[in-house]
Coordinates of C-alpha atoms in Angstrom, one line a residue:
M7 CA 38.6 4.9 -71.7
I8 CA 39.9 1.2 -73.0
R9 CA 42.0 0.9 -69.7
A10 CA 38.8 1.7 -67.5
V11 CA 36.2 0.1 -69.5
V12 CA 39.1 -3.0 -68.4
S13 CA 38.9 -2.5 -65.4
M14 CA 34.8 -2.5 -64.6
R15 CA 34.8 -5.8 -66.6
G16 CA 37.7 -7.1 -65.1
V17 CA 35.6 -6.3 -61.3
A18 CA 32.3 -7.2 -62.6
L19 CA 34.2 -11.2 -63.6
A20 CA 35.9 -11.2 -60.0
R21 CA 32.1 -10.2 -58.4
T22 CA 30.8 -13.1 -60.9
T23 CA 33.5 -15.3 -60.0
V24 CA 33.2 -14.6 -55.6
L25 CA 29.0 -14.8 -56.3
A26 CA 30.1 -18.3 -58.8
R27 CA 32.6 -19.5 -55.7
A28 CA 30.4 -18.9 -52.8
A29 CA 27.2 -20.9 -54.5
T30 CA 29.5 -23.7 -54.9
L31 CA 30.5 -23.7 -51.1
V32 CA 26.4 -23.6 -50.7
R33 CA 25.8 -26.4 -52.3
A34 CA 28.4 -28.4 -50.5
G35 CA 27.2 -27.6 -47.6
V36 CA 30.6 -25.7 -45.8
R37 CA 30.1 -25.8 -42.6
G38 CA 29.0 -21.6 -41.1
Y39 CA 28.1 -20.4 -45.0
A40 CA 24.6 -19.8 -45.3
T41 CA 22.7 -17.1 -47.1
P42 CA 21.6 -14.1 -45.6
N43 CA 18.1 -15.6 -45.2
T44 CA 18.4 -18.9 -43.9
K45 CA 20.3 -17.0 -41.2
T46 CA 17.7 -14.2 -40.6
E47 CA 14.8 -17.5 -40.4
E48 CA 17.7 -19.6 -38.1
T49 CA 17.6 -16.5 -35.7
K50 CA 13.7 -15.7 -35.4
S51 CA 13.1 -19.0 -35.0
L52 CA 15.3 -19.2 -32.1
I53 CA 14.2 -16.2 -30.7
E54 CA 10.6 -18.1 -31.4
S55 CA 11.2 -20.7 -28.9
K56 CA 12.6 -19.0 -26.3
R57 CA 10.0 -16.8 -26.4
Q58 CA 7.5 -20.1 -26.2
A59 CA 9.6 -21.3 -23.4
S60 CA 9.8 -18.2 -21.5
L61 CA 6.0 -18.1 -21.7
A62 CA 5.8 -21.4 -20.8
G63 CA 7.4 -21.2 -17.8
G64 CA 8.3 -24.3 -15.4
G65 CA 5.6 -26.4 -17.5
T66 CA 2.7 -27.5 -18.2
K67 CA 3.0 -30.3 -14.8
R68 CA 4.1 -27.8 -12.7
I69 CA 0.9 -25.5 -13.5
S70 CA -1.3 -28.3 -12.9
V71 CA 0.2 -28.5 -9.3
Q72 CA -0.1 -24.1 -9.6
H73 CA -3.8 -24.7 -10.4
S74 CA -4.2 -27.7 -7.5
K75 CA -3.9 -25.4 -5.2
G76 CA -6.3 -22.9 -6.0
K77 CA -3.3 -20.2 -7.0
L78 CA -2.9 -19.0 -10.7
T79 CA 0.2 -18.6 -12.4
A80 CA 2.2 -15.5 -12.2
R81 CA 1.2 -15.0 -16.4
E82 CA -2.7 -15.2 -15.7
R83 CA -2.4 -12.6 -12.3
I84 CA -0.2 -10.0 -14.7
D85 CA -3.5 -10.8 -17.6
L86 CA -6.2 -10.2 -14.7
L87 CA -4.4 -7.4 -12.9
L88 CA -4.1 -5.3 -15.8
D89 CA -5.9 -4.0 -18.7
P90 CA -6.7 -6.3 -21.6
H91 CA -3.8 -6.4 -24.0
T92 CA -1.5 -3.4 -22.5
F93 CA 0.9 -5.7 -20.8
R94 CA 4.8 -5.2 -22.3
E95 CA 7.2 -7.3 -21.1
Y96 CA 10.5 -6.7 -20.3
D97 CA 13.9 -9.3 -20.0
A98 CA 12.1 -12.9 -21.3
F99 CA 15.0 -13.6 -22.0
V100 CA 17.0 -13.2 -19.4
E101 CA 18.3 -16.6 -18.1
H102 CA 20.8 -17.3 -14.8
S103 CA 24.0 -17.7 -15.0
C104 CA 24.9 -19.4 -12.0
T105 CA 27.2 -22.7 -13.1
D106 CA 28.0 -24.5 -9.6
F107 CA 25.6 -27.3 -8.5
G108 CA 25.1 -28.6 -11.9
M109 CA 22.8 -24.9 -13.0
S110 CA 24.3 -24.5 -15.6
S111 CA 22.5 -27.4 -17.0
N112 CA 19.4 -26.3 -15.8
K113 CA 18.0 -23.2 -17.4
I114 CA 15.0 -21.5 -17.5
T115 CA 14.0 -18.6 -20.2
G116 CA 12.5 -16.2 -17.2
D117 CA 14.6 -17.1 -14.2
G118 CA 11.1 -17.5 -12.3
V119 CA 10.0 -13.9 -12.9
V120 CA 7.9 -12.1 -15.2
T121 CA 8.6 -7.8 -15.1
G122 CA 7.3 -5.5 -17.7
V123 CA 4.8 -2.4 -17.6
G124 CA 0.9 -2.1 -18.3
K125 CA -2.2 -0.1 -18.0
I126 CA -4.6 -0.1 -14.9
N127 CA -7.9 2.2 -15.8
G128 CA -6.1 3.4 -18.1
R129 CA -2.7 4.5 -15.8
T130 CA 0.6 3.0 -16.4
V131 CA 1.9 0.6 -13.7
F132 CA 4.5 -1.5 -13.3
V133 CA 4.3 -5.2 -12.4
F134 CA 6.4 -7.8 -11.5
S135 CA 5.3 -11.8 -11.1
Q136 CA 7.0 -14.0 -9.3
D137 CA 7.2 -17.6 -10.9
F138 CA 6.6 -20.2 -8.1
T139 CA 6.5 -23.2 -11.3
V140 CA 10.0 -21.3 -12.2
F141 CA 12.8 -22.8 -9.1
G142 CA 10.4 -22.9 -6.5
G143 CA 10.0 -18.3 -8.0
S144 CA 13.6 -18.3 -5.6
L145 CA 15.2 -15.5 -6.2
S146 CA 19.3 -15.1 -8.1
Q147 CA 21.2 -12.3 -9.1
T148 CA 19.5 -11.8 -12.7
F149 CA 16.3 -12.2 -11.0
A150 CA 16.9 -9.7 -9.1
Q151 CA 18.1 -6.8 -12.0
K152 CA 15.1 -8.0 -13.3
V153 CA 12.5 -6.3 -10.5
C154 CA 15.6 -3.6 -10.2
K155 CA 14.9 -2.7 -13.5
I156 CA 11.6 -2.0 -13.2
M157 CA 11.2 -0.7 -10.2
D158 CA 14.6 2.2 -11.5
R159 CA 11.8 2.5 -14.2
A160 CA 8.2 3.7 -12.3
I161 CA 11.0 6.0 -9.9
Q162 CA 12.4 7.8 -13.6
A163 CA 8.4 7.7 -14.8
G164 CA 6.2 8.8 -12.0
A165 CA 4.1 5.4 -12.1
P166 CA 2.9 3.5 -9.3
V167 CA 4.7 -0.5 -8.6
I168 CA 2.7 -4.0 -8.0
G169 CA 4.8 -6.6 -6.8
L170 CA 2.7 -10.1 -7.2
N171 CA 5.1 -12.7 -4.2
D172 CA 4.9 -16.0 -4.6
S173 CA 8.1 -17.1 -3.7
G174 CA 10.2 -19.8 -2.1
G175 CA 12.9 -17.3 -1.0
A176 CA 16.6 -17.0 -2.0
R177 CA 18.0 -18.9 -4.6
I178 CA 21.1 -21.4 -2.2
Q179 CA 22.9 -22.3 -5.1
E180 CA 23.7 -18.6 -5.8
G181 CA 24.9 -17.7 -2.2
V182 CA 25.9 -14.3 -2.0
D183 CA 24.8 -13.4 -5.1
S184 CA 21.3 -13.7 -3.7
L185 CA 21.5 -12.1 -1.0
A186 CA 22.9 -9.2 -3.1
G187 CA 20.1 -9.1 -5.1
Y188 CA 17.1 -9.0 -2.2
A189 CA 19.2 -6.0 -1.1
N190 CA 19.1 -4.1 -3.9
I191 CA 15.8 -4.7 -3.9
F192 CA 15.3 -3.1 -0.3
Q193 CA 17.6 -0.3 -1.6
R194 CA 15.2 0.8 -4.1
N195 CA 11.7 0.0 -1.9
V196 CA 13.3 2.6 -0.1
L197 CA 14.5 5.8 -2.8
A198 CA 10.9 4.7 -4.0
S199 CA 9.6 5.3 -0.4
G200 CA 7.0 8.4 -1.2
V201 CA 8.0 9.0 -4.5
V202 CA 5.6 6.1 -5.9
P203 CA 2.9 3.9 -4.3
Q204 CA 4.2 0.4 -3.8
I205 CA 2.0 -2.2 -3.2
S206 CA 3.1 -5.6 -2.4
L207 CA 0.2 -8.8 -3.2
V208 CA 1.7 -12.0 -0.8
M209 CA 0.0 -14.8 -2.9
G210 CA 2.3 -17.8 -2.1
P211 CA 5.6 -18.7 0.4
C212 CA 7.3 -15.8 1.0
A213 CA 10.3 -16.4 3.5
G214 CA 12.8 -15.4 4.8
G215 CA 15.1 -11.8 3.5
A216 CA 12.2 -12.3 0.4
V217 CA 9.6 -10.6 3.9
Y218 CA 10.9 -6.8 3.9
S219 CA 10.7 -6.1 0.3
P220 CA 6.6 -6.2 1.3
A221 CA 7.4 -4.9 4.3
L222 CA 9.0 -1.8 2.6
T223 CA 6.2 -1.1 0.7
D224 CA 3.2 1.2 1.3
F225 CA 0.0 -1.6 1.1
V226 CA 0.8 -5.9 1.4
F227 CA -2.5 -7.2 0.9
M228 CA -3.0 -11.6 1.4
V229 CA -4.1 -14.6 0.3
R230 CA -6.3 -16.3 3.0
N231 CA -4.7 -19.9 2.7
T232 CA -2.7 -20.0 0.2
S233 CA 0.2 -17.4 1.5
H234 CA 2.4 -17.5 4.4
L235 CA 4.6 -14.4 4.8
F236 CA 7.4 -15.0 8.2
V237 CA 11.3 -15.3 8.6
T238 CA 11.7 -18.2 9.3
G239 CA 9.8 -21.4 9.2
P240 CA 7.9 -24.4 11.2
D241 CA 11.0 -26.5 10.5
V242 CA 13.4 -23.8 12.5
V243 CA 11.1 -22.7 14.6
K244 CA 11.4 -26.0 15.9
A245 CA 14.5 -27.0 16.0
V246 CA 15.4 -23.2 17.7
T247 CA 12.4 -23.3 19.9
N248 CA 10.7 -26.8 20.3
E249 CA 7.5 -25.2 19.3
S250 CA 5.5 -26.7 17.0
V251 CA 3.5 -24.3 15.3
T252 CA 2.2 -25.1 11.5
Q253 CA 2.6 -22.5 8.5
E254 CA -1.1 -20.8 9.0
E255 CA -0.4 -20.8 12.5
L256 CA 3.1 -18.8 11.7
G257 CA 3.2 -16.6 9.4
G258 CA -1.0 -17.0 7.7
A259 CA -2.9 -14.1 7.0
S260 CA -5.1 -14.1 9.7
V261 CA -2.1 -13.7 12.0
H262 CA -0.5 -11.1 9.8
T263 CA -3.9 -9.4 9.2
R264 CA -5.3 -9.9 12.8
K265 CA -1.5 -9.5 15.4
S266 CA 0.8 -9.0 14.1
G267 CA -0.2 -5.9 12.1
V268 CA 2.7 -7.1 9.3
A269 CA -0.5 -6.8 6.0
H270 CA -2.9 -4.2 5.6
G271 CA -5.6 -7.1 4.5
A272 CA -6.5 -10.1 3.4
F273 CA -8.9 -12.1 0.4
D274 CA -10.2 -15.1 -0.2
N275 CA -8.3 -16.1 -3.4
D276 CA -6.0 -14.6 -6.0
V277 CA -9.2 -12.9 -8.1
E278 CA -11.0 -10.7 -5.4
A279 CA -7.7 -9.3 -4.3
L280 CA -5.6 -8.9 -7.8
A281 CA -9.8 -7.0 -8.4
R282 CA -9.2 -4.8 -4.9
T283 CA -5.9 -4.3 -5.8
R284 CA -7.0 -2.6 -9.4
E285 CA -9.9 -1.2 -6.9
L286 CA -6.9 0.6 -4.2
L287 CA -5.4 1.8 -7.4
S288 CA -8.6 4.2 -8.4
Y289 CA -7.8 6.2 -5.1
L290 CA -3.9 6.8 -5.0
P291 CA -2.0 9.0 -7.5
Q292 CA 1.2 8.1 -9.3
S293 CA 3.2 9.8 -7.7
N294 CA 4.2 12.0 -5.7
R295 CA 4.7 14.8 -8.5
E296 CA 0.3 14.4 -9.1
P297 CA -2.4 14.3 -7.9
V298 CA -5.7 12.0 -7.8
D299 CA -7.7 12.0 -10.8
P300 CA -10.6 13.4 -9.1
R301 CA -14.3 11.0 -9.9
Y302 CA -17.7 11.8 -11.7
T303 CA -20.3 11.3 -9.0
A304 CA -23.8 11.8 -8.7
D305 CA -23.7 11.3 -5.6
P306 CA -24.7 15.7 -4.7
V307 CA -22.2 17.5 -2.8
D308 CA -25.3 19.7 -0.6
R309 CA -26.6 16.9 0.3
A310 CA -27.7 16.9 4.0
D311 CA -28.4 13.3 5.9
V312 CA -31.2 13.8 8.5
A313 CA -30.1 10.5 10.3
L314 CA -26.6 11.7 10.9
D315 CA -28.9 14.1 13.8
T316 CA -29.6 12.2 15.8
I317 CA -26.8 9.1 15.2
V318 CA -24.5 9.6 18.5
P319 CA -26.5 8.8 21.5
T320 CA -27.5 10.8 24.1
D321 CA -25.4 9.2 27.0
S322 CA -21.7 9.5 26.2
H323 CA -21.4 5.9 27.1
R324 CA -23.5 4.0 24.4
A325 CA -21.4 3.3 21.6
Y326 CA -21.7 3.8 17.6
D327 CA -20.6 2.8 14.4
I328 CA -18.1 5.4 13.2
K329 CA -18.3 3.0 9.8
D330 CA -21.6 4.4 9.6
V331 CA -21.2 7.4 10.0
V332 CA -18.6 8.2 7.4
R333 CA -20.5 5.8 5.1
R334 CA -23.3 9.2 5.3
I335 CA -20.6 11.3 4.5
V336 CA -19.2 10.7 1.7
D337 CA -19.8 10.1 -2.3
D338 CA -22.2 6.8 -2.7
G339 CA -21.4 5.2 0.4
R340 CA -18.1 4.0 -0.1
M341 CA -14.9 3.1 1.6
F342 CA -12.1 1.4 1.2
E343 CA -11.1 0.4 4.6
I344 CA -6.9 -0.1 5.8
M345 CA -6.1 -2.7 8.1
E346 CA -9.9 -3.4 9.2
D347 CA -8.8 -6.3 11.2
F348 CA -6.1 -4.9 13.2
A349 CA -6.6 -2.3 16.1
R350 CA -10.0 -2.2 15.3
N351 CA -10.5 0.5 17.7
I352 CA -9.3 3.2 15.6
V353 CA -10.8 2.9 11.1
V354 CA -8.3 4.1 8.4
G355 CA -9.0 4.4 4.8
F356 CA -9.5 6.0 1.4
A357 CA -13.0 7.5 -0.1
R358 CA -14.3 10.2 -1.8
L359 CA -16.3 13.7 -1.3
G360 CA -17.1 16.2 -3.9
G361 CA -14.8 13.7 -6.5
Q362 CA -11.9 13.6 -4.9
S363 CA -9.7 11.1 -2.9
V364 CA -9.2 10.9 0.7
G365 CA -7.8 10.0 4.1
I366 CA -10.3 9.1 6.5
V367 CA -8.6 8.7 10.2
G368 CA -12.1 7.7 12.9
N369 CA -11.9 6.4 17.0
Q370 CA -14.4 3.8 16.8
P371 CA -16.7 3.1 19.7
L372 CA -18.0 0.6 18.8
V373 CA -15.0 -0.9 20.3
S374 CA -12.7 -0.1 23.7
S375 CA -14.7 3.6 23.1
G376 CA -12.6 4.3 20.6
V377 CA -9.3 4.6 23.1
L378 CA -6.4 5.5 21.3
D379 CA -3.4 1.9 22.4
I380 CA -0.3 0.9 20.9
D381 CA -1.8 -0.5 17.8
A382 CA -4.4 2.1 16.5
S383 CA -0.9 4.4 16.9
V384 CA 1.1 3.1 14.3
K385 CA -1.5 1.5 12.5
A386 CA -3.4 5.5 11.9
A387 CA 0.2 7.0 12.0
R388 CA 1.3 4.9 9.3
F389 CA -1.8 5.7 7.4
V390 CA -2.0 9.5 7.7
R391 CA 1.8 9.4 6.9
F392 CA 1.1 7.6 3.7
C393 CA -1.0 10.9 3.1
D394 CA 1.1 12.8 3.5
A395 CA 3.6 11.9 1.3
F396 CA 0.9 11.2 -1.4
N397 CA -0.6 14.6 -1.0
I398 CA -4.2 13.2 -0.3
P399 CA -6.0 15.6 2.1
L400 CA -6.5 14.1 5.0
V401 CA -10.3 13.8 7.2
T402 CA -11.1 13.2 10.7
F403 CA -13.5 11.6 12.9
V404 CA -13.3 12.4 16.7
D405 CA -14.4 10.4 19.6
V406 CA -11.4 10.0 21.5
P407 CA -12.0 8.9 25.4
G408 CA -8.0 9.1 25.4
F409 CA -5.3 7.0 25.5
L410 CA -5.4 3.4 27.1
P411 CA -4.3 2.8 30.7
G412 CA -2.7 0.2 32.8
T413 CA 0.8 -1.7 32.9
Q414 CA 1.2 -3.6 29.3
Q415 CA 1.1 -0.8 27.7
E416 CA 3.1 1.5 29.4
H417 CA 5.9 -1.3 29.3
N418 CA 5.2 -1.8 25.7
G419 CA 6.0 1.2 24.9
I420 CA 2.8 3.8 25.0
I421 CA 4.7 7.3 25.5
R422 CA 6.9 5.9 22.4
E423 CA 4.3 4.3 20.3
G424 CA 1.4 7.4 21.0
A425 CA 4.5 10.0 20.2
K426 CA 4.7 8.8 16.5
L427 CA 0.8 9.6 15.2
L428 CA 1.0 13.4 17.0
Y429 CA 4.4 13.4 15.1
A430 CA 2.5 12.1 11.5
Y431 CA 0.0 14.9 12.7
A432 CA 1.7 17.5 12.9
E433 CA 4.8 17.2 9.9
A434 CA 1.2 16.8 7.1
T435 CA 0.9 19.6 5.2
V436 CA -1.3 18.4 3.7
P437 CA -5.4 19.6 3.7
K438 CA -6.3 18.6 7.2
I439 CA -10.1 18.7 8.5
A440 CA -11.7 16.8 11.8
I441 CA -14.8 16.5 13.6
T442 CA -15.7 15.9 16.6
T443 CA -18.5 13.8 17.1
R444 CA -18.4 14.0 21.1
K445 CA -15.1 13.3 23.4
A446 CA -12.2 14.7 22.9
Y447 CA -10.0 14.1 26.2
G448 CA -6.8 14.8 27.3
G449 CA -3.5 14.6 24.9
A450 CA -5.6 12.7 23.0
Q451 CA -7.6 15.3 21.9
C452 CA -4.4 17.3 21.4
V453 CA -2.8 14.2 18.6
M454 CA -6.2 13.9 16.2
S455 CA -5.4 16.6 13.8
S456 CA -6.0 19.4 16.7
K457 CA -5.6 23.3 15.3
Q458 CA -2.3 23.0 17.9
L459 CA -1.5 20.3 15.1
R460 CA -1.9 22.7 12.2
G461 CA -5.6 21.6 11.3
D462 CA -7.0 23.9 8.4
V463 CA -10.4 23.2 9.9
N464 CA -11.8 21.7 13.2
F465 CA -15.6 21.6 13.2
A466 CA -16.9 19.8 16.1
W467 CA -20.9 18.1 16.4
P468 CA -23.2 19.9 19.2
T469 CA -22.8 16.0 21.2
A470 CA -18.4 17.1 21.0
E471 CA -17.1 17.0 24.6
L472 CA -13.4 19.1 24.5
A473 CA -11.7 18.6 28.2
V474 CA -8.7 17.3 29.8
M475 CA -11.1 14.0 31.0
G476 CA -14.0 12.9 31.4
A477 CA -16.5 14.4 34.4
K478 CA -16.6 11.8 36.4
G479 CA -12.7 11.5 36.5
A480 CA -12.4 14.9 37.0
V481 CA -14.7 15.3 39.9
E482 CA -12.7 12.5 41.7
I483 CA -9.5 13.3 41.5
L484 CA -10.4 17.6 42.0
W485 CA -13.6 17.2 44.7
R486 CA -11.0 13.2 46.1
N487 CA -12.0 14.4 49.6
D488 CA -15.3 16.1 50.0
P489 CA -17.6 12.6 48.7
E490 CA -20.5 14.5 49.1
G491 CA -19.4 17.4 47.0
R492 CA -18.4 15.2 43.9
V493 CA -22.8 14.9 42.4
R494 CA -23.2 18.8 42.6
A495 CA -19.3 19.1 40.5
E496 CA -19.8 16.8 38.3
A497 CA -23.2 18.5 37.6
E498 CA -21.2 21.4 37.5
Y499 CA -18.5 20.1 35.6
T500 CA -20.5 19.0 32.2
R501 CA -22.1 22.4 32.4
L502 CA -18.7 23.6 31.4
F503 CA -16.3 21.1 29.4
A504 CA -19.4 19.0 28.4
N505 CA -20.1 20.7 25.2
P506 CA -17.7 22.2 22.7
L507 CA -18.7 26.0 23.2
P508 CA -15.4 26.6 25.7
A509 CA -13.6 24.5 23.1
A510 CA -15.6 27.7 19.9
Q511 CA -15.0 30.6 22.8
R512 CA -11.2 30.1 22.2
G513 CA -10.9 29.7 18.4
Y514 CA -9.8 25.7 19.0
L515 CA -12.8 25.3 17.0
D516 CA -13.8 27.2 13.7
D517 CA -17.5 26.0 13.5
I518 CA -20.1 24.3 16.0
I519 CA -22.5 22.7 12.7
Q520 CA -25.4 20.2 12.5
P521 CA -24.0 16.8 11.7
S522 CA -26.5 16.5 8.6
E523 CA -24.6 19.2 7.3
T524 CA -21.3 17.7 7.6
R525 CA -21.2 16.6 4.2
M526 CA -21.1 19.5 2.5
R527 CA -19.3 21.9 4.5
I528 CA -16.1 19.5 4.2
I529 CA -16.4 19.6 0.4
E530 CA -16.5 23.1 0.5
E531 CA -13.4 23.6 2.7
L532 CA -11.5 20.9 0.6
E533 CA -12.5 23.2 -2.2
I534 CA -11.0 26.2 -0.6
L535 CA -7.6 23.7 0.7
K536 CA -6.9 22.5 -3.2
T537 CA -4.3 25.2 -3.1
K538 CA -3.1 25.3 0.2
K539 CA 0.5 25.9 0.3
L540 CA 2.6 24.8 3.7
V541 CA 6.2 24.0 4.0
N542 CA 8.1 22.0 6.9
P543 CA 12.2 23.6 7.7
P544 CA 14.5 22.1 5.7
K545 CA 15.8 19.2 7.3
K546 CA 18.2 16.5 5.6
H547 CA 15.6 14.5 7.5
D548 CA 13.3 14.0 10.4
N549 CA 14.4 11.9 13.6
M550 CA 10.6 10.7 14.6
P551 CA 10.0 8.6 17.5
L552 CA 10.5 5.3 16.1

């Protein structure tokens, strides 16, 4: 017992001695020795200083330059895109690891991209926003790792990815590491395709390898006058081809929304682009595993619009606007049009019917009589495949005189490109409803969601004409050696085929309906088709005519 007491006293004495010595060392300022509280405070201070450095981006001067160009900063864009106070940032403390060309002493916390997760209208989205104020938004290895991380998380969580692009391209100082970073992002774009919606906003320069990530996503939007998208810039073009061209002429918003079809839309400024992106997302599901949430509408399901009964001119050569038809049928007259300025002879976009999100495809008689050409075929095929991938029903309005003839179309591959649209409709397993409003001629009639391409419901208006070709063209072929009989034959052909009855009698149409009842009939069929089950044969992947 005595020994135990002595032992305990010895331990206490030793502990007192150690603490006393520690206090002496602290008072003496021995380096590296600090109380736990002091060390914690120093760590907290360092963390906070790094966090503030990340928030500051490239600094006040560079931010001012960004604003002077009419552009928001990376963080300002995120704040406008997402619901207030929902953004949670990842990897704010990341810094590049490059040591070449003096980069070891030139580091900015965050490394040029802001990544994280937030909410849009209460729904989870993952977002990355390139920061042009930091190294011109150039992509480094660690920059790419940040982007890949949130893309991986988006796929796992089943939530959309939105990329805000504003970058000068690869970070030259990092060489192949930067290129590898791009390739890693491209791989994620491909893996995410058809799994979660991917939306790209080009809000500044996007050049070189950087252009291929937006090109792999579902929707690309640009900002007029401030965004540019090209593989090689004007200087390289001048050196190689001796062609003088400005950035805007080479890859501005007008070029890509009207000529190339690379971009799906353009907006006047960053604010409008971000607001419209929020609107688009309301029509889309979180992933291919979930349906689109229905939205309440006060628009009656059984609303009849008698103006539709006379909207199609009796003269088949007179044009009308298919957009007017669509707006009179869909909920609240609202449609979010995609690629509005490209291939205007066909209209695609999202709308709602009875609160349910649907994809709209319609030939546009106002432009080239609604004929299908190369650009129109590719535009519609891409849209149809997106809707099918994400289980969005398709509603197709048909008024098509055929495929555009001519050497230019033939030599540029109208056969291959037109087959893309046929393939898209044929492979689609989502509910497909088609309404033939007037002409449906030749192979184009087959392509536009026909019954033979597993169309679920095919309606026609009384003004519809389903035939191999128009009466005049048919008569010129059939009676080419009998000019006097052509007039009589044309009237006979018109009587036989310039109406929907022959197709309905053969079961190629499910019903001939009054135009004013179209809204009600489509919504009824959509309700029935909610439980549709259709699976294509097992395969590794298809081999559509690319």
